Short mmCIF file of N, CA and C in Angstrom, two decimals:
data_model
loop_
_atom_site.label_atom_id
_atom_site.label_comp_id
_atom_site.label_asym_id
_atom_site.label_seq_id
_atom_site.Cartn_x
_atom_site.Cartn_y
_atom_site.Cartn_z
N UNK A 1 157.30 164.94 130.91
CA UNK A 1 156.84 164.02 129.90
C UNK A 1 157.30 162.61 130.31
N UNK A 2 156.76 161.34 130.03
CA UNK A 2 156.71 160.14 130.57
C UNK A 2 156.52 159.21 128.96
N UNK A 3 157.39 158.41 128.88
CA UNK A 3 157.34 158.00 127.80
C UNK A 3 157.93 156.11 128.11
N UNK A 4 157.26 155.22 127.66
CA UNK A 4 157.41 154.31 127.57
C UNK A 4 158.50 153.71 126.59
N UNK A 5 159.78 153.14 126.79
CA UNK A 5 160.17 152.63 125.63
C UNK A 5 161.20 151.39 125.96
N UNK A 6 160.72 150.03 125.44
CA UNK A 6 161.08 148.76 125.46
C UNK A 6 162.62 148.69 125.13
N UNK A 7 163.23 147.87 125.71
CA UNK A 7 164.68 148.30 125.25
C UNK A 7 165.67 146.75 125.55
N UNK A 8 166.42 146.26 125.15
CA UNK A 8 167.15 145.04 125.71
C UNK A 8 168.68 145.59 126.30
N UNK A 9 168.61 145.22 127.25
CA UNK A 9 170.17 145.26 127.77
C UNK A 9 171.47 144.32 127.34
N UNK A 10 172.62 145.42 126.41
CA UNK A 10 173.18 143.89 125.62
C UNK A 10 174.52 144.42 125.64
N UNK A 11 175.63 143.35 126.05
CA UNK A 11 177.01 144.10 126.02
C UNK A 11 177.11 145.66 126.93
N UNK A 12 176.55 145.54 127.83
CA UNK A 12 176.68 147.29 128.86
C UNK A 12 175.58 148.49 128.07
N UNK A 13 175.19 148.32 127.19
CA UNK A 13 174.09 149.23 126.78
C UNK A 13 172.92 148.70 126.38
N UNK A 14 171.76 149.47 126.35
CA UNK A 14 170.32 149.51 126.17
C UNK A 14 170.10 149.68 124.61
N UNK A 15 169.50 149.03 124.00
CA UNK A 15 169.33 148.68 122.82
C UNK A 15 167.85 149.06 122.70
N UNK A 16 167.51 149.88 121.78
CA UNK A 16 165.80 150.05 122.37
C UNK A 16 164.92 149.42 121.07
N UNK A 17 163.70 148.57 121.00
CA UNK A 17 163.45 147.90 120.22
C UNK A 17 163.06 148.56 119.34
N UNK A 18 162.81 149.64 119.48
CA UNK A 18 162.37 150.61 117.94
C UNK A 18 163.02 152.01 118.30
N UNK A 19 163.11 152.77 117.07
CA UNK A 19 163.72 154.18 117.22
C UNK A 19 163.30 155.01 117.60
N UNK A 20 163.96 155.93 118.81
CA UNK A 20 162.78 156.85 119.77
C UNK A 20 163.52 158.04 119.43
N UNK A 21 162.74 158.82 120.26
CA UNK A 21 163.19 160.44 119.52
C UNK A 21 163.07 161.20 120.87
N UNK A 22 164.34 161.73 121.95
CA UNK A 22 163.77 162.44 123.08
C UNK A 22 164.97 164.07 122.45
N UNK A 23 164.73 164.40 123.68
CA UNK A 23 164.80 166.01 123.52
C UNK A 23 166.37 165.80 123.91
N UNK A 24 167.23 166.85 123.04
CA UNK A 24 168.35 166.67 123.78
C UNK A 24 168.60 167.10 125.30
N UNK A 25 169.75 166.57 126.28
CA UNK A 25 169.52 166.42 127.16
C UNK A 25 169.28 165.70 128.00
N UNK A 26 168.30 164.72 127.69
CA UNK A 26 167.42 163.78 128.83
C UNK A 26 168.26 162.99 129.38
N UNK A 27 168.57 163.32 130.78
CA UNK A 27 168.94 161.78 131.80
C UNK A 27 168.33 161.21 132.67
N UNK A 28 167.13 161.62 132.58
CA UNK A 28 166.38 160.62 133.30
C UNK A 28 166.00 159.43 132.83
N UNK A 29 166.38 157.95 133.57
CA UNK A 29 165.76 156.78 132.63
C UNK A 29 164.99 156.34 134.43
N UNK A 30 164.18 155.62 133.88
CA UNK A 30 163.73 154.49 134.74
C UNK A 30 163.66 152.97 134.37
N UNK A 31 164.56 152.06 135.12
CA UNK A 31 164.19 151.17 134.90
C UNK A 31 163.62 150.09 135.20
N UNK A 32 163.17 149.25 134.25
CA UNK A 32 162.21 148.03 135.30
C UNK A 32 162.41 146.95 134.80
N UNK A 33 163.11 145.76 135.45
CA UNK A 33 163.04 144.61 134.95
C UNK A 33 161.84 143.77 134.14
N UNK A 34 162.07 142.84 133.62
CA UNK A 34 160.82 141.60 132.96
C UNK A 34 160.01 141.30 133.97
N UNK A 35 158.66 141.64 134.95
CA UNK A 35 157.99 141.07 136.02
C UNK A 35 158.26 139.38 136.05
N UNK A 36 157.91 138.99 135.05
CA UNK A 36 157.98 137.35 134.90
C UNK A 36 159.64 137.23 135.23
N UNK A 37 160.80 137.68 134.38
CA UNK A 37 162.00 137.32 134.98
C UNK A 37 162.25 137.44 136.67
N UNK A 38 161.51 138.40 137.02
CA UNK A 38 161.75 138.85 138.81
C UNK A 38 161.03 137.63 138.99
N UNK A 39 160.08 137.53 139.12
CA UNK A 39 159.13 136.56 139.92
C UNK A 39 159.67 135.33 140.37
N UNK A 40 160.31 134.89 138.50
CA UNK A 40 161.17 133.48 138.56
C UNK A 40 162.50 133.56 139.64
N UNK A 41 163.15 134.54 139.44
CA UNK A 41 164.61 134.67 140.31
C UNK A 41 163.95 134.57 141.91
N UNK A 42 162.65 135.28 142.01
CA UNK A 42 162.36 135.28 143.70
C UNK A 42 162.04 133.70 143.86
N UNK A 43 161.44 133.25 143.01
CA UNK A 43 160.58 131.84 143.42
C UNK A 43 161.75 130.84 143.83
N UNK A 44 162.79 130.73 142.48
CA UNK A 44 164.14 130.10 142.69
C UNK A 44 165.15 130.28 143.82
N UNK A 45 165.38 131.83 144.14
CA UNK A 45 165.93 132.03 145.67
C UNK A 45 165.08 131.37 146.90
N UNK A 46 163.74 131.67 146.55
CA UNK A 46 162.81 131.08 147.99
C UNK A 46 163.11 129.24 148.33
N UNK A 47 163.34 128.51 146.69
CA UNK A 47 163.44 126.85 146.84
C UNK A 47 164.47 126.76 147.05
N UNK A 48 165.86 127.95 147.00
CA UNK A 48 166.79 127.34 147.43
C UNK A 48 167.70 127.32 148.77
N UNK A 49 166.56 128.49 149.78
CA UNK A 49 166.65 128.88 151.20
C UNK A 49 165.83 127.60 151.65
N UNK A 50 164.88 127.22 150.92
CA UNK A 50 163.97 126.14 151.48
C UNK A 50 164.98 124.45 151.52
N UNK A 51 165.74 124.71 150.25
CA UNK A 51 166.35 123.00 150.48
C UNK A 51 167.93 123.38 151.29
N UNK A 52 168.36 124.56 151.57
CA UNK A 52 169.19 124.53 152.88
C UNK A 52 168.90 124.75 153.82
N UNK A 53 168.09 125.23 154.37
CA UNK A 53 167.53 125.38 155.50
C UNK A 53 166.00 125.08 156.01
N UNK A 54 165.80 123.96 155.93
CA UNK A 54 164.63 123.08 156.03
C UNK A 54 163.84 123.66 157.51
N UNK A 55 162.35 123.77 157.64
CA UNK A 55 162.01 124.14 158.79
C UNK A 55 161.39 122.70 159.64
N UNK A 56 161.72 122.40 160.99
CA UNK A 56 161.41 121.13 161.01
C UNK A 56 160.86 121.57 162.78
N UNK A 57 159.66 121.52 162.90
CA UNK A 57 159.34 121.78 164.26
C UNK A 57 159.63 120.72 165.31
N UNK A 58 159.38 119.37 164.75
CA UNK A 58 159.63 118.54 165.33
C UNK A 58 157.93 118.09 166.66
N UNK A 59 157.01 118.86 166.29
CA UNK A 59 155.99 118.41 166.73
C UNK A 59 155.10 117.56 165.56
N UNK A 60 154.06 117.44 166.00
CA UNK A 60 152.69 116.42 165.31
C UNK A 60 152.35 117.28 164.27
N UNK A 61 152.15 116.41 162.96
CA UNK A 61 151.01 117.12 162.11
C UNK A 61 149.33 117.64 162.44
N UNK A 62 149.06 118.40 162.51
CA UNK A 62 148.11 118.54 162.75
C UNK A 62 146.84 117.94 161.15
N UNK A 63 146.05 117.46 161.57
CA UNK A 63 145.19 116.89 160.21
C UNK A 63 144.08 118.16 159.83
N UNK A 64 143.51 117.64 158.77
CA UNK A 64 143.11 118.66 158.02
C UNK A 64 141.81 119.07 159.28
N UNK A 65 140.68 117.78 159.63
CA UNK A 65 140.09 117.94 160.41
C UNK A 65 140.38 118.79 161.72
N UNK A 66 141.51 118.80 162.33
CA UNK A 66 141.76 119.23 163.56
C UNK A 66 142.00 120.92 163.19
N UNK A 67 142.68 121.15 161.80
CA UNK A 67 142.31 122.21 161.35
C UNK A 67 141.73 122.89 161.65
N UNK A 68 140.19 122.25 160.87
CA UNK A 68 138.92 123.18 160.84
C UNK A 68 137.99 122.92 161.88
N UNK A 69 138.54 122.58 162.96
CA UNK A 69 137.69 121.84 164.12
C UNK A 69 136.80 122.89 164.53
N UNK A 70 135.89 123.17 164.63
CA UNK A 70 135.04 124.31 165.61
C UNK A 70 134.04 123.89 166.62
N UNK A 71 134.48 125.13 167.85
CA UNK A 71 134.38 124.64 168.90
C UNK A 71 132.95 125.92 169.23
#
């Protein structure tokens, strides 16, 4: 059985937003963070590898034209 249930993590335990009812027994949980909270933490780690460690080739920009040049 697979059961969905919303829950906040508060003080070391799971708080679940409404009252659920499982079988005694159950230890299986799965959990999954907020997608939007992950996303933000990856985006924020990525700007802050980016402003210490800057990539700098040290050659020419290439322009947009030279881009899409076809030959």
């Amino acid at each position: 059985m697979e059961k969905f249930i919303n829950a906040t993590f508060v003080d070391g335990v799971f708080k679940p937003s409404e009252p659920i009812v499982l079988p005694a027994g159950t230890a299986s949980v799965i959990i999954e963070s907020n997608p939007d909270e992950k996303s933000n933490q990856a985006w924020d780690e990525l700007q802050r590898l980016r402003r210490e460690s800057p990539i700098n080739s040290g050659g020419s920009r290439t322009t947009r034209d030279e881009m899409h040049e076809r030959r």
